[in-house]
Structures are given as structure tokens and as C-alpha cells.
mmCIF file of C-alpha atoms in Angstrom:
data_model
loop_
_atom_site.group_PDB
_atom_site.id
_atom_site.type_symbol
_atom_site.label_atom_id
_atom_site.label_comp_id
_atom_site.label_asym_id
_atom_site.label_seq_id
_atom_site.Cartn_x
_atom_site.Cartn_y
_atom_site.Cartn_z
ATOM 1 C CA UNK A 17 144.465 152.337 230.823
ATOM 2 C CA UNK A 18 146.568 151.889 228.043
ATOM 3 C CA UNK A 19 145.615 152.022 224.205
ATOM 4 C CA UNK A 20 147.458 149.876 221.231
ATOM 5 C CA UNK A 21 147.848 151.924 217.671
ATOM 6 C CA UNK A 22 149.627 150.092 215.135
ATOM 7 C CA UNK A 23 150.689 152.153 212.354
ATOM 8 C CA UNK A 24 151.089 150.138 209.441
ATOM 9 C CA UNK A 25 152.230 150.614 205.461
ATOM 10 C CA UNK A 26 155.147 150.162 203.231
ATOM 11 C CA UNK A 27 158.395 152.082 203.663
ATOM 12 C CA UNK A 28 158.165 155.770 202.224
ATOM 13 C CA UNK A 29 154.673 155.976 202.947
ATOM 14 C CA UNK A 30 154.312 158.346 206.056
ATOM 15 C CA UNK A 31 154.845 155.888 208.999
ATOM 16 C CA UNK A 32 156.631 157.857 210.765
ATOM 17 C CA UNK A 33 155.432 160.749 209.633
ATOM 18 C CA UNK A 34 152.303 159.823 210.957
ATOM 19 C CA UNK A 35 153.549 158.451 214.345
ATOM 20 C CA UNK A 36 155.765 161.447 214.981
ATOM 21 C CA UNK A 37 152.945 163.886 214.889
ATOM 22 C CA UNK A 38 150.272 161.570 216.620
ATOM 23 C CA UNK A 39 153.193 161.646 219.644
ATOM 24 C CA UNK A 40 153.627 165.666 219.126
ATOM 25 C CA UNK A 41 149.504 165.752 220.071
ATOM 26 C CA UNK A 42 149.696 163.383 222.818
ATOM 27 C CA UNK A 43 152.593 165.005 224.521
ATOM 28 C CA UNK A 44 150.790 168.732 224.289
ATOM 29 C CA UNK A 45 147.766 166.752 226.118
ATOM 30 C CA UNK A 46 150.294 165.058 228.885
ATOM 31 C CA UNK A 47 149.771 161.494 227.630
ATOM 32 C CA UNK A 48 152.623 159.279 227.822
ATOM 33 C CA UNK A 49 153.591 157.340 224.594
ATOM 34 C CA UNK A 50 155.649 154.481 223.787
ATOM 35 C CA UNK A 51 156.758 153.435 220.139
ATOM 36 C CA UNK A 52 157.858 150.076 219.524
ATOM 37 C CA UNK A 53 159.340 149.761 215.759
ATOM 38 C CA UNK A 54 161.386 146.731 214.280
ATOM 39 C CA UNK A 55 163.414 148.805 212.285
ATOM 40 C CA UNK A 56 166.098 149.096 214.906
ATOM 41 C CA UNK A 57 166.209 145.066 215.667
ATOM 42 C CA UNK A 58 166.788 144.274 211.369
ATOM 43 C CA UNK A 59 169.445 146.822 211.965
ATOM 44 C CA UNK A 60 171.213 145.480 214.716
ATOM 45 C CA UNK A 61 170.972 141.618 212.641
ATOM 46 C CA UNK A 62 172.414 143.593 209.832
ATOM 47 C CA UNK A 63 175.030 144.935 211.544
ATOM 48 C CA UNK A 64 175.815 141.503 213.578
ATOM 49 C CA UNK A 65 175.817 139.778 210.518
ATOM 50 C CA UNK A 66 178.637 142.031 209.158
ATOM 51 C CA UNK A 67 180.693 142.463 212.127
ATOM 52 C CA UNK A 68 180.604 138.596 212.432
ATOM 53 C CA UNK A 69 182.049 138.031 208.555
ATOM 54 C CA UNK A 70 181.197 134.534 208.650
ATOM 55 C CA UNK A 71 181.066 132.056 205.902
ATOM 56 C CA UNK A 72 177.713 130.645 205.232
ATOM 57 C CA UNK A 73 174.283 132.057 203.912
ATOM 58 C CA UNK A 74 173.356 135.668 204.697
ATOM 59 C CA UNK A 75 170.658 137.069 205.889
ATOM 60 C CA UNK A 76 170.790 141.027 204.734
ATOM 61 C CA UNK A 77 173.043 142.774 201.966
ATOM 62 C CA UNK A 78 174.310 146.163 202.637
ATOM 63 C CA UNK A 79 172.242 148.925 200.341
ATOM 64 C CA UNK A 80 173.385 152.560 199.403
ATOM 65 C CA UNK A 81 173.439 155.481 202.369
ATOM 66 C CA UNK A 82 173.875 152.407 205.148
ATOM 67 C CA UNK A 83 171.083 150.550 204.583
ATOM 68 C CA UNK A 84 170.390 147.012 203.902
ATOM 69 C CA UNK A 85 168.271 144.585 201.903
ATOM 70 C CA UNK A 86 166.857 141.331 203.469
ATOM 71 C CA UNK A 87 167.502 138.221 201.909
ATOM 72 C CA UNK A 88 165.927 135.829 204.539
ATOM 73 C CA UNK A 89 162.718 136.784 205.074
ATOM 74 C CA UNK A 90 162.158 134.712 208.371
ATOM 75 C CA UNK A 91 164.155 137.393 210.156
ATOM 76 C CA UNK A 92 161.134 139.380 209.995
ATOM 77 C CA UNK A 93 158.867 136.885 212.279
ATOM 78 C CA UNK A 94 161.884 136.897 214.357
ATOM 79 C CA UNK A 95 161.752 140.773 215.142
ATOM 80 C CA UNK A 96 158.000 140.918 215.332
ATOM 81 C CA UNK A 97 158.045 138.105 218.162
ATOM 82 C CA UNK A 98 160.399 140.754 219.874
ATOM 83 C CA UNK A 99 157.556 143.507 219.400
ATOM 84 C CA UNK A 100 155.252 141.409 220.846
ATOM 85 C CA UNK A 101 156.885 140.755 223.822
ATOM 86 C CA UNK A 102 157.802 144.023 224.297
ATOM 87 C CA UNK A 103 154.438 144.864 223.558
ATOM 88 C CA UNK A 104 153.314 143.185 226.876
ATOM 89 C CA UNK A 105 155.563 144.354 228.807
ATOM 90 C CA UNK A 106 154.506 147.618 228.202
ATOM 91 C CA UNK A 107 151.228 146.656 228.794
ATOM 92 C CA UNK A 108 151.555 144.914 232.662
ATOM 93 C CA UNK A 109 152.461 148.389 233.929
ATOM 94 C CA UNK A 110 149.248 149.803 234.677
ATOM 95 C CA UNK A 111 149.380 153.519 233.375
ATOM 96 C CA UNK A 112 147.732 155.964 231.131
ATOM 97 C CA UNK A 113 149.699 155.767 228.210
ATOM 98 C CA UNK A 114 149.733 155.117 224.244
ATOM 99 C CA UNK A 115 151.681 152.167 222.456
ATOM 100 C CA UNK A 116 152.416 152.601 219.041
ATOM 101 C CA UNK A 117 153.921 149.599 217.543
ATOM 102 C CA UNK A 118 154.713 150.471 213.481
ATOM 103 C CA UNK A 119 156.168 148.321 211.027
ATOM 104 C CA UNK A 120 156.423 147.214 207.506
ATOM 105 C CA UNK A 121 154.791 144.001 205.650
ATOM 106 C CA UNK A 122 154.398 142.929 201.842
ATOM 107 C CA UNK A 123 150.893 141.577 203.827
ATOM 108 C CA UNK A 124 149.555 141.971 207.022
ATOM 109 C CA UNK A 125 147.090 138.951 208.061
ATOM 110 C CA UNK A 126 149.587 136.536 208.428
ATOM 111 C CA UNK A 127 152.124 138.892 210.558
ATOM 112 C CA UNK A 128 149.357 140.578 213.063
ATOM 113 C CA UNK A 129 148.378 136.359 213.651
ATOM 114 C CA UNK A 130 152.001 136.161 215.488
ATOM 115 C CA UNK A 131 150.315 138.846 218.477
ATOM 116 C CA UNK A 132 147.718 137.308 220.337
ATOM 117 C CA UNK A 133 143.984 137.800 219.824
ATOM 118 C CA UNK A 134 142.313 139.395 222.296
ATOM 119 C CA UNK A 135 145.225 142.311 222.209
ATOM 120 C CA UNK A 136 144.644 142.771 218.447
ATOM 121 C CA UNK A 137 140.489 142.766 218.900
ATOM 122 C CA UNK A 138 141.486 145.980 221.991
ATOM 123 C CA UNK A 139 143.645 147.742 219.464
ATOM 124 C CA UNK A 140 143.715 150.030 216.959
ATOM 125 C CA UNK A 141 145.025 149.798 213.580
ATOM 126 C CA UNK A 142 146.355 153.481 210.995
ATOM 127 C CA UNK A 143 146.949 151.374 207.574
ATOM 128 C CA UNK A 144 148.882 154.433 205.256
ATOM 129 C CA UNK A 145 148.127 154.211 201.518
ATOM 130 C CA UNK A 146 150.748 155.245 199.363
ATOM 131 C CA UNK A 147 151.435 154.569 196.083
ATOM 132 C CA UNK A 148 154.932 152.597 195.232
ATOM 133 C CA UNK A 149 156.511 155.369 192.750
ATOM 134 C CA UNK A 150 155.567 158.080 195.695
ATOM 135 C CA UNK A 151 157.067 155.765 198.371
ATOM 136 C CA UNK A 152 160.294 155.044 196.050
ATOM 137 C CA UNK A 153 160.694 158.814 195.689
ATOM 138 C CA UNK A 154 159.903 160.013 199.088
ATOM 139 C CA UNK A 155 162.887 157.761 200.529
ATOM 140 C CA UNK A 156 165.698 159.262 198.176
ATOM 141 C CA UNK A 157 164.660 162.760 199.445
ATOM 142 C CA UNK A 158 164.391 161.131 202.675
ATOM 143 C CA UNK A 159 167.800 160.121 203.182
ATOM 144 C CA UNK A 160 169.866 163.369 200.999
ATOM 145 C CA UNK A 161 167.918 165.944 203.210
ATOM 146 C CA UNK A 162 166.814 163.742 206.872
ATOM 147 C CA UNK A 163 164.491 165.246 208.832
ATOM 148 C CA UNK A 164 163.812 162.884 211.321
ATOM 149 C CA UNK A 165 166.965 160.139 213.132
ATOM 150 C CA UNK A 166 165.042 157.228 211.242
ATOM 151 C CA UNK A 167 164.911 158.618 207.959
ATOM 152 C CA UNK A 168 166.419 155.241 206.649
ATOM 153 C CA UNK A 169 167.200 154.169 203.231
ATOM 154 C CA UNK A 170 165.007 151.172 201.586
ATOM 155 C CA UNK A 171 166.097 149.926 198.304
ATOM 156 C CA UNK A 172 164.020 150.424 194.968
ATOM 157 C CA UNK A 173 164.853 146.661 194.382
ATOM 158 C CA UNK A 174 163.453 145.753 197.773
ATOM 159 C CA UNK A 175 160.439 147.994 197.162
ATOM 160 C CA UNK A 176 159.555 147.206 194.242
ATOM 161 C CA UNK A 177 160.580 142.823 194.712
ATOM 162 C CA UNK A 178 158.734 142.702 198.415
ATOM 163 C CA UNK A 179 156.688 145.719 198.580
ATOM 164 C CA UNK A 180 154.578 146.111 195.846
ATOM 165 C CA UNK A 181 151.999 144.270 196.312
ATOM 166 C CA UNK A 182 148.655 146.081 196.900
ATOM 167 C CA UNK A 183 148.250 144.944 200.601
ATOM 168 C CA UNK A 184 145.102 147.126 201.622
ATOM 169 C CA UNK A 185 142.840 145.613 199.004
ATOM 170 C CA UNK A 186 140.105 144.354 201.190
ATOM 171 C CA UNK A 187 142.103 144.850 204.188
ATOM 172 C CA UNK A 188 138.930 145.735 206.203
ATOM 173 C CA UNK A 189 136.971 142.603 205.537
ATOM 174 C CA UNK A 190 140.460 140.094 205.806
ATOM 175 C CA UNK A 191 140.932 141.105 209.308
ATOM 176 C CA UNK A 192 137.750 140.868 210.548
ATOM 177 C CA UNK A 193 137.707 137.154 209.102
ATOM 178 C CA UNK A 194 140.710 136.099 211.333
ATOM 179 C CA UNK A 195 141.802 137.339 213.764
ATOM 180 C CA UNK A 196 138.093 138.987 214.059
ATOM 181 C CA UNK A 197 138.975 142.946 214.088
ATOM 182 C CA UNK A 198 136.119 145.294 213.741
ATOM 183 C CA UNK A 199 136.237 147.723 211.013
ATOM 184 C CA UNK A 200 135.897 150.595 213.259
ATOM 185 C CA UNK A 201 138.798 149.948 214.686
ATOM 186 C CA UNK A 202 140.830 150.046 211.184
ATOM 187 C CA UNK A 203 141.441 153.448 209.627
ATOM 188 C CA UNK A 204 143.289 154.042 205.918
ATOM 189 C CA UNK A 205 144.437 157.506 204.836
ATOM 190 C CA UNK A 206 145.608 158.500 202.000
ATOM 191 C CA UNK A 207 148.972 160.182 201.382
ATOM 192 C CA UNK A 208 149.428 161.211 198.298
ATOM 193 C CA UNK A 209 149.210 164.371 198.519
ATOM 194 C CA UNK A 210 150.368 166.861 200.601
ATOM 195 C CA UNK A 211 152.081 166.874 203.859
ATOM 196 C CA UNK A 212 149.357 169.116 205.296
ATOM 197 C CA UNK A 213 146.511 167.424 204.025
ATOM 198 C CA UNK A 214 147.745 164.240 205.359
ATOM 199 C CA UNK A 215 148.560 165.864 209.112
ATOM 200 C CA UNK A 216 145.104 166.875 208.966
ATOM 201 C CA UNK A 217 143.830 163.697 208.691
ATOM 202 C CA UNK A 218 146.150 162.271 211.283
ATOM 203 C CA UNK A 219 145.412 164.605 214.152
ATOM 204 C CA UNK A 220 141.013 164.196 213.174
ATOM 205 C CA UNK A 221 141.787 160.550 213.059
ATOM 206 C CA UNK A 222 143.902 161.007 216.927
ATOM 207 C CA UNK A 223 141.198 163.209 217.897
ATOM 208 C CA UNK A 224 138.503 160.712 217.215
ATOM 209 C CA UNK A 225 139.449 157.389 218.593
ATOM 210 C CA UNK A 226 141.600 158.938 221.831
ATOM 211 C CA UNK A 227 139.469 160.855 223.789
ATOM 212 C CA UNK A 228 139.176 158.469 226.651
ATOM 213 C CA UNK A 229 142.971 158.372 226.993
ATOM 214 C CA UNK A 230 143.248 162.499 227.021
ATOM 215 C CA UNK A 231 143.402 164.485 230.663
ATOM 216 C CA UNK A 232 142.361 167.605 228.804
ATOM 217 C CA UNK A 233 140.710 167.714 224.865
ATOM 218 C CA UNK A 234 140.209 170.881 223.544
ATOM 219 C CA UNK A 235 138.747 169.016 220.073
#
């Protein structure tokens, strides 16, 4: 069989953090996991858009340490019908595995409507709360000391313009409304505070809602 996870929460906030040490506990129990991101597909538009130096509205502006800022935020349905398809794809070959699709939204109903139902009602969803200063800070250190290939630079500008909206208010309660997601399936941890505290909660949280997908559990 194979599970959905999406990881979910603004830039800064432990994504990735979370994903890379949900992957470190799946491999050390010989489950197979796939991450699907749209990080990499804004980049490539980005650097398209610059190669191509054409005349016209843009899309993106470049952003200190090689990032970028979006200007046209329909770029962003564009990449997430790219998950999605990619998403089923990985899902018609029949193996035991784990998909983790993560991205970033100032609002998640409206996105998570562009995959289709009954895949969203199957999966899982790991919403990570951090606040916007923490976030902000978090991605300078990020990208001065990288610890990780997609430590990435967001803007403050873009963070604090697109981002800083309190998009977990009620999160619970929206999603079950449309597209009808049950609350057990929707988990929110905290991070911020420590690394360790956080890690903890991660590998309970992996722990609790994998244990059909693990060969061997020792939890």
C-alpha cells in the first residue's frame, strides 16, 4: 500500500526539517519514501524566466543568496497541478512506500481543492506552526550556515506580504467542511522551541499514524 503525508507550513517553519527526519525513520525501518516538493519547479520558472530576458511582465524577481520573490501568484496553481500529477503517478505503482508531498501556502483550503477528493480524505496531513519573526530568523541562519541542499532563501518582504497570515486558525474544522478531511487525520506541532523538542514530536507523531506501513516497529 502506499500512504500520502503532506507536510504543510510557511517557509522557515521546519518543513523540511520535519520531512527529513520522518524519511531518516522510515529508511531505518526499510520503507521506501518519495518526496514531492514545488520548490524545485518555482525554481526552474525563475530561472527560465531569467535565462529567457524577455520583455513583458514577470513572473519572479531575483532575492538575496539566489533566491527569488513571486510576483504572479498563479504560478503557484501551476506547480501544484504538477504535484498532483506526479502524485498519481507515484501512486499507480503498487508498492509499500510513503509520499510526502510538502509545500508552502498563505492558505490551504483553496490549494489542497486542486488534488482530488477521495486522495485527500486517504491522506494525511503535518500542518507546522511557527511563528513569522521565528520563521524570518530561522531562514537567514538557514542560508549563512546550510545544513541541508534546500536550505533556500525566502524574502522578509515575501514573508511578511504573502505569508503572514495566520493560516491554521480553525484549520481542523475548514477542511473537514470541504473537501471533508477528518480531524484525525490532521496533526499541528508546534515549533517554537527547540530542535529536539520538535523531533520528538515528529518521530511520536510517525510512530502513531505509520504502523501499518512498517515491516518491523520497535515503538
Amino acid at each position: 500500500m502506499s500512504l500520502v503525508l503532506f507536510v504543510l507550513g510557511r517557509p522557515g517553519c521546519g518543513k523540511s526539517t520535519a520531512m527529513a527526519y520522518i524519511r531518516e525513520l522510515a529508511q531505518a525501518q526499510e520503507l521506501r519514501t518519495i518526496r514531492l516538493k514545488d520548490y524545485e519547479k518555482l525554481y526552474r520558472r525563475f530561472q527560465a524566466e531569467v535565462t529567457a530576458k524577455e520583455e513583458g511582465p514577470k513572473r519572479f524577481r531575483g532575492a538575496a543568496y539566489g533566491g527569488f520573490d513571486i510576483l504572479d501568484f498563479t504560478v503557484m496553481d501551476e506547480v501544484l497541478a504538477e504535484l498532483q500529477q506526479e502524485l498519481q503517478n507515484a501512486l499507480s505503482i503498487p508498492e509499500n512506500k510513503l509520499i510526502i508531498v510538502e509545500f508552502a501556502r498563505d492558505e490551504y483550503c483553496k490549494p489542497l481543492r486542486q488534488f482530488r477528493q477521495d486522495l485527500l480524505q486517504n491522506a494525511y496531513f503535518l500542518f507546522v506552526d511557527t511563528n513569522l519573526e521565528a520563521c524570518i530568523q530561522r531562514i537567514h541562519q538557514r542560508v549563512k550556515n546550510p545544513v541541508r541542499a534546500d536550505n533556500h532563501f525566502v524574502s522578509d518582504t515575501i514573508l511578511r506580504d504573502y505569508y503572514s497570515k495566520d493560516t491554521l486558525f480553525d484549520i481542523k474544522d475548514k477542511l473537514a467542511r470541504e473537501p471533508g478531511i477528518e480531524s484525525r487525520r490532521i496533526t499541528i506541532l508546534n515549533n517554537n522551541d527547540s530542535q529536539t523538542q520538535f523531533l520528538e514530536e515528529v518521530e511520536q507523531f510517525f510512530y502513531r499514524l505509520f504502523p501499518a506501513l512498517l515491516p518491523i516497529s520497535t515503538h
